[in-house]
XYZ file of C-alpha atoms in Angstrom:
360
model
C -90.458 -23.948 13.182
C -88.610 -27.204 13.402
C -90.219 -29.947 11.057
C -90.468 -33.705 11.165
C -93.568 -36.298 11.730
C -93.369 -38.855 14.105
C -91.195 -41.239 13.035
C -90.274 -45.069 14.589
C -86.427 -44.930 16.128
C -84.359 -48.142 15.837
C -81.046 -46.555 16.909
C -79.818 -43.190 17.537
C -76.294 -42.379 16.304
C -76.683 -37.909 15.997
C -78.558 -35.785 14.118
C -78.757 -34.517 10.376
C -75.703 -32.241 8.757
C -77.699 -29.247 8.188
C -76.138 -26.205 6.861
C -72.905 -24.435 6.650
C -70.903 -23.096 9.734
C -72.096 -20.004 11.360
C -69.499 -17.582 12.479
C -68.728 -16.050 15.704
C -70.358 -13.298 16.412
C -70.817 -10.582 19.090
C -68.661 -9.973 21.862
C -65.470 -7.729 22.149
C -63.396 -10.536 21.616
C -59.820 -9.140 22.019
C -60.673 -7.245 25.088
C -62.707 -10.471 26.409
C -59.229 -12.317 25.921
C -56.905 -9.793 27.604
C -59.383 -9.853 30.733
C -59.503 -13.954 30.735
C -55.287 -13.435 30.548
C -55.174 -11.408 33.777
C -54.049 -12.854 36.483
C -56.927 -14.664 38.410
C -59.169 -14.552 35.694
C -58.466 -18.461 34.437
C -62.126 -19.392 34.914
C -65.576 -19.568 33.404
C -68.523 -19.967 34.864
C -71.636 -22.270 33.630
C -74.800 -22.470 34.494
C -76.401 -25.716 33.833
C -79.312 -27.995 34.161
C -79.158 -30.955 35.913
C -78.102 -34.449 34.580
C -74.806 -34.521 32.992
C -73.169 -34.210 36.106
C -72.678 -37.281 37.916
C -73.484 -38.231 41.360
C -70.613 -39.580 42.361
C -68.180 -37.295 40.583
C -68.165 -39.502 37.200
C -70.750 -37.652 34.979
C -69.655 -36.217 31.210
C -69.733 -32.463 33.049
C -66.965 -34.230 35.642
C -64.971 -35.809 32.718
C -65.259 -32.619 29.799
C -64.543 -30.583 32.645
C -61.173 -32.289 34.053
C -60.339 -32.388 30.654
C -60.877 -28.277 29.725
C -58.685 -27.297 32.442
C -56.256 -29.938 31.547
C -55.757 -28.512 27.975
C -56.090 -24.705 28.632
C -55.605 -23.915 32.720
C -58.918 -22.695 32.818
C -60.915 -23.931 36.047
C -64.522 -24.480 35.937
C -67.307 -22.615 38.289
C -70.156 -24.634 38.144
C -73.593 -23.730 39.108
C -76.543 -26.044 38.787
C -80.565 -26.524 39.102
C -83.651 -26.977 37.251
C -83.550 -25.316 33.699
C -86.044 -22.093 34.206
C -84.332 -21.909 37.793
C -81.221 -20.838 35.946
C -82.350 -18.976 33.078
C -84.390 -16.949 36.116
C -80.826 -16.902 37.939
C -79.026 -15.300 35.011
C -82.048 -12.606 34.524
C -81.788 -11.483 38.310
C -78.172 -10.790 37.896
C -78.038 -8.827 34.084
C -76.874 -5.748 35.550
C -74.173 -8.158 36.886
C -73.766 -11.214 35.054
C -72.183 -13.929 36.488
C -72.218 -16.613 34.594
C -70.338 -16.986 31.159
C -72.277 -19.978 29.714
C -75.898 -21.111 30.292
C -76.963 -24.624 29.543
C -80.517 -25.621 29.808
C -83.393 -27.671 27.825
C -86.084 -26.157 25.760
C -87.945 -24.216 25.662
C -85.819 -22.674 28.236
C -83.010 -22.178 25.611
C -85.310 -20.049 23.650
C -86.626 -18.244 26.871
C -82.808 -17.228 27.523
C -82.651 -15.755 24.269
C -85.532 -14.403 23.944
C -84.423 -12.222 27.334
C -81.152 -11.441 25.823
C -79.638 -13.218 27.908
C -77.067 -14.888 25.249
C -75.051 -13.386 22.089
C -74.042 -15.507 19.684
C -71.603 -17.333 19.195
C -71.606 -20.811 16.996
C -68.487 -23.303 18.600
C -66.430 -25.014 16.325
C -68.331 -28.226 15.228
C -71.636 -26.916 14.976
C -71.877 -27.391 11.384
C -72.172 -31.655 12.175
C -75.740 -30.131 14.532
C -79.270 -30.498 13.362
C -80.758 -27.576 11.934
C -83.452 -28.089 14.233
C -80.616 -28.488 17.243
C -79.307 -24.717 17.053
C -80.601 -21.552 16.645
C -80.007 -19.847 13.388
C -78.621 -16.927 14.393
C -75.434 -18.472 16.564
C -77.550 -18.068 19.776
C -77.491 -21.799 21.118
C -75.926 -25.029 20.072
C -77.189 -28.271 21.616
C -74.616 -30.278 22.785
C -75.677 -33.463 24.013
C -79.097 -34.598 22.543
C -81.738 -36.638 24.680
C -85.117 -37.307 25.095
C -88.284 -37.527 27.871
C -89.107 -40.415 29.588
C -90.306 -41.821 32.429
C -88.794 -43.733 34.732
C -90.043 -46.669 37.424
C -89.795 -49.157 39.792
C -88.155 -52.276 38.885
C -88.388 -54.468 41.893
C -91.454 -53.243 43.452
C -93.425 -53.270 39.828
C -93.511 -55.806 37.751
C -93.837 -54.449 34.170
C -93.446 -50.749 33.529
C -96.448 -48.819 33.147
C -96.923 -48.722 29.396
C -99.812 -45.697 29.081
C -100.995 -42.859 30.475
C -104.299 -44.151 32.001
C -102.386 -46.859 34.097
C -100.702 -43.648 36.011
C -104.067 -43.134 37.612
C -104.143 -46.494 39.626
C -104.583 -45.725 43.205
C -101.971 -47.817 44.332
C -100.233 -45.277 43.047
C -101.300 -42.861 45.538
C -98.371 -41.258 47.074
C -95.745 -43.086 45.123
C -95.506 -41.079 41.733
C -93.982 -37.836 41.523
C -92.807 -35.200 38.373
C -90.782 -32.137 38.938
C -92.868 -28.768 38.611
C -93.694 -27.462 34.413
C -92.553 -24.151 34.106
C -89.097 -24.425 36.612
C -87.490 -27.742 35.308
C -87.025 -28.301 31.876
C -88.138 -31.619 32.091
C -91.260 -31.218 34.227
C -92.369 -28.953 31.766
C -91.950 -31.171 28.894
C -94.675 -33.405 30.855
C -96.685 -30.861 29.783
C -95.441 -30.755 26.471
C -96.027 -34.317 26.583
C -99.783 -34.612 27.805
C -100.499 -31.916 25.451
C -99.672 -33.524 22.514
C -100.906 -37.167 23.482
C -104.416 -35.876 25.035
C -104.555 -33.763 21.777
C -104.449 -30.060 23.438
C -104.303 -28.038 26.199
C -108.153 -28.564 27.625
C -107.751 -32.235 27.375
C -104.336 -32.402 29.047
C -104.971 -30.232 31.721
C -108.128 -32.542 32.255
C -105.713 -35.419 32.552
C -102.917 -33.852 34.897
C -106.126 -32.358 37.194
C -106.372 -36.284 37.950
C -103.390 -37.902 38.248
C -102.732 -34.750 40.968
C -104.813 -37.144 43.537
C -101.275 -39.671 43.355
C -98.842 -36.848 42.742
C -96.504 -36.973 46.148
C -96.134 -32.862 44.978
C -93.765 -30.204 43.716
C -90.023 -30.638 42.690
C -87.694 -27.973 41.581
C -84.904 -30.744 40.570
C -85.914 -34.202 38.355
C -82.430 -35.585 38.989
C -83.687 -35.828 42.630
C -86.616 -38.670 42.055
C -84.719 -41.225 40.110
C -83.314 -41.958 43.629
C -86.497 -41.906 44.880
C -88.009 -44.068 42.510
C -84.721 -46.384 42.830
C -85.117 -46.709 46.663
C -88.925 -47.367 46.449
C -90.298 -44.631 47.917
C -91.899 -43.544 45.365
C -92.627 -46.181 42.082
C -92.873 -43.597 39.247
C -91.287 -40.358 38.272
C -90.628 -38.326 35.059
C -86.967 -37.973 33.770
C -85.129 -38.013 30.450
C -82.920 -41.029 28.869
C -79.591 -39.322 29.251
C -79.447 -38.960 32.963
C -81.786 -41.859 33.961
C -79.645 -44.221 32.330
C -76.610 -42.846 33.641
C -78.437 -42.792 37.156
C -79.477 -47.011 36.609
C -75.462 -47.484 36.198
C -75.557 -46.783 40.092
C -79.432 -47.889 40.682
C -80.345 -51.301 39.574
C -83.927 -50.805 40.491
C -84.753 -47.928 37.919
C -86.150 -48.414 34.449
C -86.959 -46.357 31.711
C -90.211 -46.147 29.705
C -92.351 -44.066 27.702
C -96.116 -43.111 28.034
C -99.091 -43.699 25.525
C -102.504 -43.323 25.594
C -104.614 -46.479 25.980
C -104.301 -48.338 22.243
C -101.122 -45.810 21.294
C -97.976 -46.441 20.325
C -95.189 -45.072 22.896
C -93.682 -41.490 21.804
C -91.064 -39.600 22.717
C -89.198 -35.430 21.962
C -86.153 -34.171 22.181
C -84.614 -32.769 25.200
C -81.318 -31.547 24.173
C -79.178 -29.794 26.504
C -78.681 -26.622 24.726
C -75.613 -24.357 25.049
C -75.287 -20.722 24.713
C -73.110 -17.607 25.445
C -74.104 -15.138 27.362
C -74.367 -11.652 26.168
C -72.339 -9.718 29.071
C -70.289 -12.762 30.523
C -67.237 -11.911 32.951
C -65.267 -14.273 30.818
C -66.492 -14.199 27.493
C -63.232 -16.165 25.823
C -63.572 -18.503 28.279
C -66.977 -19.201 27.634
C -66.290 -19.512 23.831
C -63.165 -22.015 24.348
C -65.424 -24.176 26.491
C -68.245 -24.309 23.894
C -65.523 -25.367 21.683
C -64.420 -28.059 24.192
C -68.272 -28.992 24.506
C -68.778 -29.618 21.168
C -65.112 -30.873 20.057
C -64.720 -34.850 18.566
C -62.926 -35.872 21.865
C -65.540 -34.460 24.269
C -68.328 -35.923 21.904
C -67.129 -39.578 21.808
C -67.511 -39.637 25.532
C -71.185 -38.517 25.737
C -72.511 -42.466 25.129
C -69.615 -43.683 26.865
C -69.583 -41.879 29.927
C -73.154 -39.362 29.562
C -75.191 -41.799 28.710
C -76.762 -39.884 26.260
C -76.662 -39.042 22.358
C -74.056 -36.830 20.574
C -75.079 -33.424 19.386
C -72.926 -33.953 15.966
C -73.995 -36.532 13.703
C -70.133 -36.831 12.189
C -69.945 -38.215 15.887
C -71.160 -42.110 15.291
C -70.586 -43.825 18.876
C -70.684 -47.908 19.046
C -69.669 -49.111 22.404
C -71.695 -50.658 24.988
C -73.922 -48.281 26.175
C -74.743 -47.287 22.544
C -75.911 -50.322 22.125
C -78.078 -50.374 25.255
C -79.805 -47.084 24.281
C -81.037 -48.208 21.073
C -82.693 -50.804 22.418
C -84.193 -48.202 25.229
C -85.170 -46.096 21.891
C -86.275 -49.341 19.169
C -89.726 -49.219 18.896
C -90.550 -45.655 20.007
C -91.893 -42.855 17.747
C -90.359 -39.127 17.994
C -92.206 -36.236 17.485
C -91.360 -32.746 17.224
C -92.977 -30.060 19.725
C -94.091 -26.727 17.836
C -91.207 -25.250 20.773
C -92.038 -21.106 19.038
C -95.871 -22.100 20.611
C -94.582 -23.337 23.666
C -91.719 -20.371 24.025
C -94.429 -18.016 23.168
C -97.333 -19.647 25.736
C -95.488 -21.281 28.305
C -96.576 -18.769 30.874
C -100.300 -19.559 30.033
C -99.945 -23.565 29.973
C -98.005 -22.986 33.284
C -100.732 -21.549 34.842
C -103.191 -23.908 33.406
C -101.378 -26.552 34.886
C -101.491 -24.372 38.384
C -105.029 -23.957 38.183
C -105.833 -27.762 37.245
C -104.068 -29.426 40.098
C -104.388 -26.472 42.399
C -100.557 -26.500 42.908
């Protein structure tokens, strides 16, 4: 499984050049291209997890997008919720698939697969991803990286929270919230999280049983509670740094930060949005030529710019402003690596710890 130590970050600018190109794979390409050339059929369909689509119609998803159907005439169905919400989506429908490509965050990504729910396919570009961003066999292909955090409170608070413990303040009763391990990708990886800062599962689930006494409750959707947090109404709330800093563009009140445990350093994981192909698709071609898109120089340039998150190819070096600005949101914080074949293989079983613990 992936490798790598915690390690301190002082900038991010992509990931390792691992590997040669994989090859397409899978698929009845020429028939997949006459159907996408019939009249009507000028559209693919993606299934996504939130946060690269913006608000207000200016996300990367709004700009790659516009920019697809620019270059080839093919429109864009989108479809969007937590990460497990759409991987359950796209198992419901198998014996009629709907969507042609399925973006989500681990271990959701490996879920998906692991349901055959995607064929491969590797998109042009892939060689300049991690090793550890892709799937060997052509399955997935991240294509914007990011990573958990938290966010809070900027007016109300007056320093972020730095560590775990502080979380359990009760005048924070009622005003922190995370989205629900085990449907959104990144209210699972608070689980992910507490597991590997408490040291295990027992210890972890010890913690979470806890803070549940200031938890405001369930959410299917973390985009939903940077607003929250932003407004006031609640003063803490889990997230990742690619669409919380693209949300603070818009909400002056939100900042990001990263738990520890009393006397630890603040640490950090990957998110990345992962993309894949899926295995009976309505519009197979489509789906590969917007991988392509995905993962192309031009579309990969904008992901700082306009994202607000980190480039999935490491031949991809951005340097504007907002690269600058997420360095400093990343200098200073140590990045582990989650053991993600455990947590693919067990997620059922730390879900329903978690269920148990809080009694949710």
């Amino acid at each position: 499984m992936p490798r790598s130590l915690p390690r301190p970050l002082a900038a991010l600018t992509g990931c390792v050049v691992l590997g040669a190109a994989l090859t397409a794979c899978g698929g009845s390409s020429a028939a997949d291209s006459a159907a996408d050339s019939a009249g009507g059929e000028k559209t693919v369909t993606v299934y996504s997890a939130d946060g690269l689509k913006g608000e207000k119609g200016d996300g990367w998803y709004d700009r790659v997008f516009a920019d697809f159907t620019k270059k080839t005439g093919i429109k864009v169905k989108y479809v969007e919720g937590g990460s497990g919400e759409m991987v359950q989506r796209a198992v419901r429908e198998q014996s009629n698939p709907q969507a042609d490509v399925l973006i989500t965050l681990p271990p959701f990504i490996q879920q998906a697969d692991g349901k055959g729910l995607l064929q491969s396919y590797a998109p042009q570009g892939a060689e300049q991803v991690s090793g550890a961003n892709k799937a060997p066999d052509g399955k997935w292909t991240s294509v914007v990286n990011n990573y958990f955090g938290f966010v809070y409170n900027k007016k109300e608070l007056t320093g972020a929270p730095t560590t775990w413990e502080q979380l359990l303040d009760p005048k924070l009763k009622g005003r922190l919230q995370y989205s629900t391990p085990g449907v959104a990708g990144d209210g699972t990886a608070v689980l992910v999280k507490a597991m590997h800062d408490f040291g295990g599962k027992e210890a972890a689930m010890e913690y979470l049983k806890k803070l549940q006494g200031n938890n405001v409750g369930p959410s299917s959707s973390t985009s939903k509670l940077a607003p929250k947090t932003d407004k006031g109404e609640i003063l803490v709330a889990n997230g990742d740094v690619q669409m919380n800093f693209a949300q603070s563009k818009s909400m002056p009140n939100l900042g990001i930060w990263f738990p520890a445990r009393d006397g630890g350093k603040p640490t950090t994981f990957a998110l990345p949005y992962a993309a894949g192909l899926t295995a009976k698709g309505p519009h197979s071609e489509n789906g590969r030529k917007l991988l392509d898109h995905l993962l192309g120089e031009d579309a990969q340039k904008l992901v700082s710019e306009v994202g607000g998150g980190f480039p999935a190819r490491a031949d991809v070096k951005p340097t504007g402003a907002n690269a600058v600005e997420l360095a400093k949101v990343m200098a200073g914080v140590e990045v582990f690596e989650p053991d993600w074949a455990d947590i693919d293989k067990n997620l059922s079983a730390y879900v329903d710890a978690w269920k148990s613990a809080t009694g949710s």
